[in-house]
Coordinates of C-alpha atoms and ligand atoms in Angstrom, one line a residue:
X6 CA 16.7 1.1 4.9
X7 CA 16.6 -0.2 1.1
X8 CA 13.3 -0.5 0.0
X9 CA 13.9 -1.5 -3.2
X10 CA 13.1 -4.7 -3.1
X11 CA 9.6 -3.9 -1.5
X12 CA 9.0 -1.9 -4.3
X13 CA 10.2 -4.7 -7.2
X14 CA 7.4 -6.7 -5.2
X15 CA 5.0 -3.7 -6.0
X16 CA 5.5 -3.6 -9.2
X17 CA 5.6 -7.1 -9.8
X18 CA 2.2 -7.5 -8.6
X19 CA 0.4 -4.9 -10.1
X20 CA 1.0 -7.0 -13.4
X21 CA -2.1 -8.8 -11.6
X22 CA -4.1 -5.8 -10.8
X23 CA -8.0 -6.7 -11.8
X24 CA -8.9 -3.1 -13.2
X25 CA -10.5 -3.5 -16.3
X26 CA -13.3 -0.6 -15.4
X27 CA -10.6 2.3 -14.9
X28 CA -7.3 0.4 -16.4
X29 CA -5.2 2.3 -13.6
X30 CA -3.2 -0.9 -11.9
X31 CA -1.7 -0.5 -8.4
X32 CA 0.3 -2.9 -7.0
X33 CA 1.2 -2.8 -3.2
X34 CA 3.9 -4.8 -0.9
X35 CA 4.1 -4.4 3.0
X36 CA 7.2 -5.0 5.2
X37 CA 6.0 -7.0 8.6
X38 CA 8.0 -6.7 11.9
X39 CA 9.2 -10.5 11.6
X40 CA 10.7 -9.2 8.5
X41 CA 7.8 -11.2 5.8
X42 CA 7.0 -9.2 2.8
X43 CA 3.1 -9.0 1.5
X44 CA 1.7 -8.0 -1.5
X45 CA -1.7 -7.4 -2.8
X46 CA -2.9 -5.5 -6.3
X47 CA -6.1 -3.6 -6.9
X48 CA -9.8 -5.9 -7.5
X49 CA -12.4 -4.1 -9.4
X50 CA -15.6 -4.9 -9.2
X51 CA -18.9 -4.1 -11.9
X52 CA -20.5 -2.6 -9.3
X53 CA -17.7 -0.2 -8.6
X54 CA -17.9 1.2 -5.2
X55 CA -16.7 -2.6 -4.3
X56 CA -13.3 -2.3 -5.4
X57 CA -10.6 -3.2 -3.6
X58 CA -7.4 -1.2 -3.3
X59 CA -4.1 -2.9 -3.6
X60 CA -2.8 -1.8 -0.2
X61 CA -5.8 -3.4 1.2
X62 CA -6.1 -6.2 -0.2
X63 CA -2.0 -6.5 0.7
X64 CA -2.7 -5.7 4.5
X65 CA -5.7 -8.4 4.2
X66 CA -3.0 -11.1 3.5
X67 CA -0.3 -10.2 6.3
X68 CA -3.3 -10.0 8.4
X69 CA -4.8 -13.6 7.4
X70 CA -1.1 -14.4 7.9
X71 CA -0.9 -13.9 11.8
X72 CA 0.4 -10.6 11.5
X73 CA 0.0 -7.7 13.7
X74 CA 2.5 -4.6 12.8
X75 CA 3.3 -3.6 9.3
X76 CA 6.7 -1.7 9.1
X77 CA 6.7 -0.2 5.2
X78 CA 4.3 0.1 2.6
X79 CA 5.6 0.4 -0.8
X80 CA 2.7 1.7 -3.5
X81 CA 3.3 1.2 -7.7
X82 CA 1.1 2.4 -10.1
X83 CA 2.3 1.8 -14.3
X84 CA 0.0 4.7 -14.4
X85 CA 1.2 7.5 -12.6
X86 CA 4.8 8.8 -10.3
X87 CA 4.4 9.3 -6.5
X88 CA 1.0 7.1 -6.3
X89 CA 0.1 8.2 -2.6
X90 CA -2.3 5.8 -0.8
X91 CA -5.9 6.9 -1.0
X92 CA -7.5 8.5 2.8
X93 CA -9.4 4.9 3.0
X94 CA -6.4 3.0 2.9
X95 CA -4.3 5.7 5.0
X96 CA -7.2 4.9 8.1
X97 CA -6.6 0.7 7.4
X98 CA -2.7 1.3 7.3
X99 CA -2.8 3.1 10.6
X100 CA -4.6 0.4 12.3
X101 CA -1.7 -1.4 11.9
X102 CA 1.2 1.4 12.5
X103 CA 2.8 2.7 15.0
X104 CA 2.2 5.8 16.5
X105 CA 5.4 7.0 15.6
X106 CA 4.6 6.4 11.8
X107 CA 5.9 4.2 9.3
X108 CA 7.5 4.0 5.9
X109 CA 5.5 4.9 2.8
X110 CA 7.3 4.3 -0.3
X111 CA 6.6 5.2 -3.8
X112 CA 8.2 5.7 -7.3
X113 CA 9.2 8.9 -8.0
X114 CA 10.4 9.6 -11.8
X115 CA 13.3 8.4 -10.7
X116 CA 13.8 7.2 -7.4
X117 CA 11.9 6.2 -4.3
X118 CA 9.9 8.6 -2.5
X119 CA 10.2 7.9 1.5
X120 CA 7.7 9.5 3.3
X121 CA 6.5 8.8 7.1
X122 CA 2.9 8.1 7.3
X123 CA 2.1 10.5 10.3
X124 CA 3.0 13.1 7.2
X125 CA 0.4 11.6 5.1
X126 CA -2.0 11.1 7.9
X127 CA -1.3 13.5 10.8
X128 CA -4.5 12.3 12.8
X129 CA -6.1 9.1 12.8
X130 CA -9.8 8.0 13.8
X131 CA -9.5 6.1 16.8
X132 CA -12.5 3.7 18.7
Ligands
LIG5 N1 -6.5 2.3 -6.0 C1 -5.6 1.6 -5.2 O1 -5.4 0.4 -5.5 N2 -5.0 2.2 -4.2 C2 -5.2 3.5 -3.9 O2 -4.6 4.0 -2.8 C3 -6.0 4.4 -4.7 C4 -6.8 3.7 -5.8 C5 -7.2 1.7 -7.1 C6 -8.7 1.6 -6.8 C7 -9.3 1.5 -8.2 O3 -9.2 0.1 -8.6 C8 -8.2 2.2 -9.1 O4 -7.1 2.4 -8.3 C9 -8.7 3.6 -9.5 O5 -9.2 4.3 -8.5

């Protein structure tokens, strides 16, 4: 699979990231099983703990979207290589994953990192 062009979208919208308490910009984009593409960037907040991260604030638009499985997520920081998602986002990206894992792209130094998110994530809280 070529995820470069989920990643372009990463990077393209963490030009939008609202971070102006830590100026580290993320920028997110997640694949849908019809194929649709979703982005979302970091939102700070001045009350901190209330900031949002960019992969789920891109999962909260596919959602309001109608849909139900994500396929990839591709994370960009400016910032910093190989930005993993953080253990909050991991828990709301599995809600939405298979149980066989899915694709979690980032940006190496020089190319794309693949990694499957059961790897990231090899147990998930459950209801
Ligand atoms: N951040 C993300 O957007 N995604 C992550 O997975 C980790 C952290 C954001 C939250 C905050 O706005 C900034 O990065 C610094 O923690």
């Amino acid at each position: 699979m070529d995820y470069q062009n989920l990643m372009n979208r990463a990077k393209e919208v963490s030009n939008n990231a609202y971070s102006k308490y830590s100026h580290f910009s993320v920028g997110a984009c997640v694949l849908c099983k019809d194929g649709k593409y979703y982005e979302g960037c970091n939102f700070e907040n001045s009350s901190y703990g209330l900031s949002i991260c960019a992969e789920r604030n891109a999962i909260g638009s596919a959602i309001a979207a109608g849909e139900k499985e994500i396929l990839a997520v591709a994370v960009y920081s400016p910032n910093c290589n190989d930005c993993i998602p953080c253990g909050a986002c991991l828990q709301v990206i599995s809600e939405f994953s298979s149980e066989d894992g899915i694709d979690i792209i980032t940006q190496g130094e020089d190319d794309l990192i693949i990694r499957n998110f059961n790897d990231l994530m090899p147990r998930r809280f459950r209801l």
